[in-house]
Amino acid sequence: MPDNKNVLLGEKLKDFFSRQGLTQQAIADRLGVSQSAVSALLNGKPFGKKNATKWGDEFGIQPSWLLTGEGEMLKTDTPKPISLVENKEGVISIPSDVWEVIKNQSASLKAKDDQINTLISQSKSEREETVQALKNTISTLEKELAKKGEDAGYPSHVAIRADTE
């Protein structure tokens, strides 16, 4: 019979996998085991060393945490896994925090693409004017940023500037 420690561990794992958009079947498929084996572990069956190592390798979870419930859940030397799950209709489920990053990066890339196209369409003198205007804007922003840093209590010798390359 599962003890409270293993039930709590299973609940934390369910939450972790839910945030990753992974169903028990998807977890089972990645591990090469049955859905019922995954269900048993997520519902409080104790992890053995072999399962703990396998889950740790596949999902970046500390095997020692799976065995004891103590310490950090995720390995610190591996990035947090991002799982994209395709359902039977071929729709891919992306966690909302990952989707926000993708949308922001997409908008940023489109803006940079528009700037490049504008520069390409300009004459050399127009490009030079645009570059100078951008340098002036960067300089102004760096000064504002430095002022905000000083107001926030950062020492004046700390250099704060935008990456312009």
PDB file of C-alpha atoms in Angstrom:
ATOM      1  CA  MET A   1       0.000   0.000   0.000  1.00  0.00           C
ATOM      2  CA  PRO A   2       1.414   3.440  -0.916  1.00  0.00           C
ATOM      3  CA  ASP A   3       2.572   5.622   1.960  1.00  0.00           C
ATOM      4  CA  ASN A   4       1.862   9.358   2.275  1.00  0.00           C
ATOM      5  CA  LYS A   5       5.382  10.309   1.128  1.00  0.00           C
ATOM      6  CA  ASN A   6       4.993   8.399  -2.142  1.00  0.00           C
ATOM      7  CA  VAL A   7       1.449   9.706  -2.699  1.00  0.00           C
ATOM      8  CA  LEU A   8       2.727  13.292  -2.241  1.00  0.00           C
ATOM      9  CA  LEU A   9       5.631  12.580  -4.592  1.00  0.00           C
ATOM     10  CA  GLY A  10       3.160  11.218  -7.157  1.00  0.00           C
ATOM     11  CA  GLU A  11       1.014  14.360  -6.851  1.00  0.00           C
ATOM     12  CA  LYS A  12       4.046  16.570  -7.489  1.00  0.00           C
ATOM     13  CA  LEU A  13       4.933  14.472 -10.524  1.00  0.00           C
ATOM     14  CA  LYS A  14       1.361  14.705 -11.850  1.00  0.00           C
ATOM     15  CA  ASP A  15       1.533  18.493 -11.540  1.00  0.00           C
ATOM     16  CA  PHE A  16       4.964  18.582 -13.224  1.00  0.00           C
ATOM     17  CA  PHE A  17       3.812  16.468 -16.163  1.00  0.00           C
ATOM     18  CA  SER A  18       0.529  18.354 -16.448  1.00  0.00           C
ATOM     19  CA  ARG A  19       2.470  21.623 -16.815  1.00  0.00           C
ATOM     20  CA  GLN A  20       4.549  19.928 -19.500  1.00  0.00           C
ATOM     21  CA  GLY A  21       1.389  18.865 -21.330  1.00  0.00           C
ATOM     22  CA  LEU A  22       2.197  15.172 -20.925  1.00  0.00           C
ATOM     23  CA  THR A  23      -0.477  12.540 -20.389  1.00  0.00           C
ATOM     24  CA  GLN A  24       0.227   9.245 -18.638  1.00  0.00           C
ATOM     25  CA  GLN A  25       0.182   7.551 -22.050  1.00  0.00           C
ATOM     26  CA  ALA A  26       2.720  10.038 -23.444  1.00  0.00           C
ATOM     27  CA  ILE A  27       4.962   9.430 -20.413  1.00  0.00           C
ATOM     28  CA  ALA A  28       4.602   5.671 -20.915  1.00  0.00           C
ATOM     29  CA  ASP A  29       5.452   5.976 -24.620  1.00  0.00           C
ATOM     30  CA  ARG A  30       8.619   7.947 -23.865  1.00  0.00           C
ATOM     31  CA  LEU A  31       9.688   5.417 -21.217  1.00  0.00           C
ATOM     32  CA  GLY A  32       8.703   2.341 -23.225  1.00  0.00           C
ATOM     33  CA  VAL A  33       6.385   1.047 -20.487  1.00  0.00           C
ATOM     34  CA  SER A  34       2.650   0.594 -20.063  1.00  0.00           C
ATOM     35  CA  GLN A  35       0.295   3.381 -19.034  1.00  0.00           C
ATOM     36  CA  SER A  36      -0.728   1.293 -16.024  1.00  0.00           C
ATOM     37  CA  ALA A  37       2.913   1.149 -14.840  1.00  0.00           C
ATOM     38  CA  VAL A  38       3.094   4.957 -15.042  1.00  0.00           C
ATOM     39  CA  SER A  39      -0.257   5.272 -13.263  1.00  0.00           C
ATOM     40  CA  ALA A  40       0.910   3.055 -10.411  1.00  0.00           C
ATOM     41  CA  LEU A  41       4.018   5.184  -9.817  1.00  0.00           C
ATOM     42  CA  LEU A  42       2.075   8.459 -10.073  1.00  0.00           C
ATOM     43  CA  ASN A  43      -0.428   7.115  -7.551  1.00  0.00           C
ATOM     44  CA  GLY A  44       2.101   6.273  -4.857  1.00  0.00           C
ATOM     45  CA  LYS A  45       3.870   3.030  -5.779  1.00  0.00           C
ATOM     46  CA  PRO A  46       7.498   3.446  -4.638  1.00  0.00           C
ATOM     47  CA  PHE A  47      10.132   3.958  -7.334  1.00  0.00           C
ATOM     48  CA  GLY A  48      12.896   1.386  -7.556  1.00  0.00           C
ATOM     49  CA  LYS A  49      16.440   2.380  -8.533  1.00  0.00           C
ATOM     50  CA  LYS A  50      15.936   1.234 -12.131  1.00  0.00           C
ATOM     51  CA  ASN A  51      12.732   3.255 -12.614  1.00  0.00           C
ATOM     52  CA  ALA A  52      14.167   6.272 -10.827  1.00  0.00           C
ATOM     53  CA  THR A  53      17.200   6.282 -13.131  1.00  0.00           C
ATOM     54  CA  LYS A  54      15.056   5.815 -16.240  1.00  0.00           C
ATOM     55  CA  TRP A  55      12.660   8.647 -15.289  1.00  0.00           C
ATOM     56  CA  GLY A  56      15.589  10.829 -14.273  1.00  0.00           C
ATOM     57  CA  ASP A  57      17.323  10.353 -17.608  1.00  0.00           C
ATOM     58  CA  GLU A  58      14.164  10.931 -19.660  1.00  0.00           C
ATOM     59  CA  PHE A  59      12.639  13.868 -17.777  1.00  0.00           C
ATOM     60  CA  GLY A  60      15.540  15.552 -15.969  1.00  0.00           C
ATOM     61  CA  ILE A  61      14.270  14.512 -12.528  1.00  0.00           C
ATOM     62  CA  GLN A  62      16.711  13.676  -9.718  1.00  0.00           C
ATOM     63  CA  PRO A  63      16.621   9.881  -9.197  1.00  0.00           C
ATOM     64  CA  SER A  64      17.382  10.441  -5.498  1.00  0.00           C
ATOM     65  CA  TRP A  65      14.272  12.657  -5.233  1.00  0.00           C
ATOM     66  CA  LEU A  66      12.170   9.913  -6.842  1.00  0.00           C
ATOM     67  CA  LEU A  67      13.509   7.421  -4.302  1.00  0.00           C
ATOM     68  CA  THR A  68      13.315   9.570  -1.162  1.00  0.00           C
ATOM     69  CA  GLY A  69      11.205  12.650  -1.942  1.00  0.00           C
ATOM     70  CA  GLU A  70      14.001  14.750  -0.445  1.00  0.00           C
ATOM     71  CA  GLY A  71      16.133  17.469  -2.048  1.00  0.00           C
ATOM     72  CA  GLU A  72      15.534  19.138  -5.377  1.00  0.00           C
ATOM     73  CA  MET A  73      13.109  17.509  -7.784  1.00  0.00           C
ATOM     74  CA  LEU A  74      14.853  18.549 -11.003  1.00  0.00           C
ATOM     75  CA  LYS A  75      18.444  17.975 -11.966  1.00  0.00           C
ATOM     76  CA  THR A  76      20.335  21.247 -11.940  1.00  0.00           C
ATOM     77  CA  ASP A  77      22.708  20.311 -14.750  1.00  0.00           C
ATOM     78  CA  THR A  78      19.977  19.706 -17.306  1.00  0.00           C
ATOM     79  CA  PRO A  79      17.488  22.188 -18.732  1.00  0.00           C
ATOM     80  CA  LYS A  80      13.876  21.908 -17.703  1.00  0.00           C
ATOM     81  CA  PRO A  81      12.257  19.640 -20.291  1.00  0.00           C
ATOM     82  CA  ILE A  82       9.815  21.150 -22.744  1.00  0.00           C
ATOM     83  CA  SER A  83       7.439  18.619 -24.165  1.00  0.00           C
ATOM     84  CA  LEU A  84       5.390  19.063 -27.271  1.00  0.00           C
ATOM     85  CA  VAL A  85       2.639  16.485 -27.401  1.00  0.00           C
ATOM     86  CA  GLU A  86       0.801  15.533 -30.568  1.00  0.00           C
ATOM     87  CA  ASN A  87      -2.717  14.210 -30.078  1.00  0.00           C
ATOM     88  CA  LYS A  88      -4.608  11.782 -32.342  1.00  0.00           C
ATOM     89  CA  GLU A  89      -5.837  14.651 -34.548  1.00  0.00           C
ATOM     90  CA  GLY A  90      -2.253  15.781 -35.174  1.00  0.00           C
ATOM     91  CA  VAL A  91      -2.584  18.884 -32.982  1.00  0.00           C
ATOM     92  CA  ILE A  92       0.517  19.743 -30.996  1.00  0.00           C
ATOM     93  CA  SER A  93       0.019  20.929 -27.422  1.00  0.00           C
ATOM     94  CA  ILE A  94       2.575  23.497 -26.259  1.00  0.00           C
ATOM     95  CA  PRO A  95       2.742  24.630 -22.616  1.00  0.00           C
ATOM     96  CA  SER A  96       1.448  28.203 -22.291  1.00  0.00           C
ATOM     97  CA  ASP A  97       4.701  29.607 -20.871  1.00  0.00           C
ATOM     98  CA  VAL A  98       6.607  28.172 -23.833  1.00  0.00           C
ATOM     99  CA  TRP A  99       4.013  29.551 -26.246  1.00  0.00           C
ATOM    100  CA  GLU A 100       4.444  33.062 -24.787  1.00  0.00           C
ATOM    101  CA  VAL A 101       8.201  32.870 -25.384  1.00  0.00           C
ATOM    102  CA  ILE A 102       7.631  31.706 -28.968  1.00  0.00           C
ATOM    103  CA  LYS A 103       5.143  34.526 -29.654  1.00  0.00           C
ATOM    104  CA  ASN A 104       7.472  37.157 -28.188  1.00  0.00           C
ATOM    105  CA  GLN A 105      10.469  35.876 -30.146  1.00  0.00           C
ATOM    106  CA  SER A 106       8.390  35.720 -33.318  1.00  0.00           C
ATOM    107  CA  ALA A 107       7.274  39.339 -32.927  1.00  0.00           C
ATOM    108  CA  SER A 108      10.848  40.407 -32.183  1.00  0.00           C
ATOM    109  CA  LEU A 109      12.173  38.591 -35.262  1.00  0.00           C
ATOM    110  CA  LYS A 110       9.475  40.140 -37.464  1.00  0.00           C
ATOM    111  CA  ALA A 111      10.376  43.627 -36.198  1.00  0.00           C
ATOM    112  CA  LYS A 112      14.068  42.997 -36.911  1.00  0.00           C
ATOM    113  CA  ASP A 113      13.196  41.618 -40.351  1.00  0.00           C
ATOM    114  CA  ASP A 114      11.188  44.787 -41.077  1.00  0.00           C
ATOM    115  CA  GLN A 115      14.130  46.942 -39.963  1.00  0.00           C
ATOM    116  CA  ILE A 116      16.513  45.014 -42.208  1.00  0.00           C
ATOM    117  CA  ASN A 117      14.169  45.345 -45.186  1.00  0.00           C
ATOM    118  CA  THR A 118      13.878  49.087 -44.537  1.00  0.00           C
ATOM    119  CA  LEU A 119      17.659  49.448 -44.398  1.00  0.00           C
ATOM    120  CA  ILE A 120      18.116  47.418 -47.579  1.00  0.00           C
ATOM    121  CA  SER A 121      15.663  49.616 -49.466  1.00  0.00           C
ATOM    122  CA  GLN A 122      17.427  52.838 -48.378  1.00  0.00           C
ATOM    123  CA  SER A 123      20.270  54.583 -50.169  1.00  0.00           C
ATOM    124  CA  LYS A 124      23.704  54.634 -48.517  1.00  0.00           C
ATOM    125  CA  SER A 125      23.194  58.128 -47.080  1.00  0.00           C
ATOM    126  CA  GLU A 126      19.734  57.185 -45.747  1.00  0.00           C
ATOM    127  CA  ARG A 127      21.228  54.054 -44.130  1.00  0.00           C
ATOM    128  CA  GLU A 128      23.954  56.142 -42.510  1.00  0.00           C
ATOM    129  CA  GLU A 129      21.328  58.544 -41.155  1.00  0.00           C
ATOM    130  CA  THR A 130      19.253  55.641 -39.853  1.00  0.00           C
ATOM    131  CA  VAL A 131      22.283  54.034 -38.202  1.00  0.00           C
ATOM    132  CA  GLN A 132      23.247  57.348 -36.580  1.00  0.00           C
ATOM    133  CA  ALA A 133      19.680  57.857 -35.339  1.00  0.00           C
ATOM    134  CA  LEU A 134      19.712  54.340 -33.867  1.00  0.00           C
ATOM    135  CA  LYS A 135      23.072  54.988 -32.172  1.00  0.00           C
ATOM    136  CA  ASN A 136      21.664  58.196 -30.675  1.00  0.00           C
ATOM    137  CA  THR A 137      18.608  56.311 -29.427  1.00  0.00           C
ATOM    138  CA  ILE A 138      20.802  53.608 -27.908  1.00  0.00           C
ATOM    139  CA  SER A 139      22.957  56.229 -26.204  1.00  0.00           C
ATOM    140  CA  THR A 140      19.870  57.920 -24.751  1.00  0.00           C
ATOM    141  CA  LEU A 141      18.498  54.575 -23.537  1.00  0.00           C
ATOM    142  CA  GLU A 142      21.848  53.650 -21.985  1.00  0.00           C
ATOM    143  CA  LYS A 143      21.862  56.951 -20.061  1.00  0.00           C
ATOM    144  CA  GLU A 144      18.283  56.356 -18.882  1.00  0.00           C
ATOM    145  CA  LEU A 145      19.187  52.812 -17.867  1.00  0.00           C
ATOM    146  CA  ALA A 146      22.267  54.009 -15.975  1.00  0.00           C
ATOM    147  CA  LYS A 147      20.135  56.609 -14.178  1.00  0.00           C
ATOM    148  CA  LYS A 148      17.585  53.945 -13.234  1.00  0.00           C
ATOM    149  CA  GLY A 149      20.453  51.759 -11.992  1.00  0.00           C
ATOM    150  CA  GLU A 150      21.782  54.578  -9.832  1.00  0.00           C
ATOM    151  CA  ASP A 151      18.267  55.308  -8.539  1.00  0.00           C
ATOM    152  CA  ALA A 152      17.917  51.603  -7.682  1.00  0.00           C
ATOM    153  CA  GLY A 153      21.124  51.753  -5.647  1.00  0.00           C
ATOM    154  CA  TYR A 154      23.628  50.163  -8.016  1.00  0.00           C
ATOM    155  CA  PRO A 155      27.137  51.582  -7.594  1.00  0.00           C
ATOM    156  CA  SER A 156      28.039  54.201 -10.206  1.00  0.00           C
ATOM    157  CA  HIS A 157      31.014  52.114 -11.359  1.00  0.00           C
ATOM    158  CA  VAL A 158      28.682  49.323 -12.552  1.00  0.00           C
ATOM    159  CA  ALA A 159      28.437  49.648 -16.315  1.00  0.00           C
ATOM    160  CA  ILE A 160      24.936  49.248 -17.647  1.00  0.00           C
ATOM    161  CA  ARG A 161      24.553  49.421 -21.381  1.00  0.00           C
ATOM    162  CA  ALA A 162      22.592  47.869 -24.174  1.00  0.00           C
ATOM    163  CA  ASP A 163      24.186  45.214 -26.344  1.00  0.00           C
ATOM    164  CA  THR A 164      24.500  46.978 -29.697  1.00  0.00           C
ATOM    165  CA  GLU A 165      26.078  44.187 -31.668  1.00  0.00           C
TER     166      GLU A 165
END
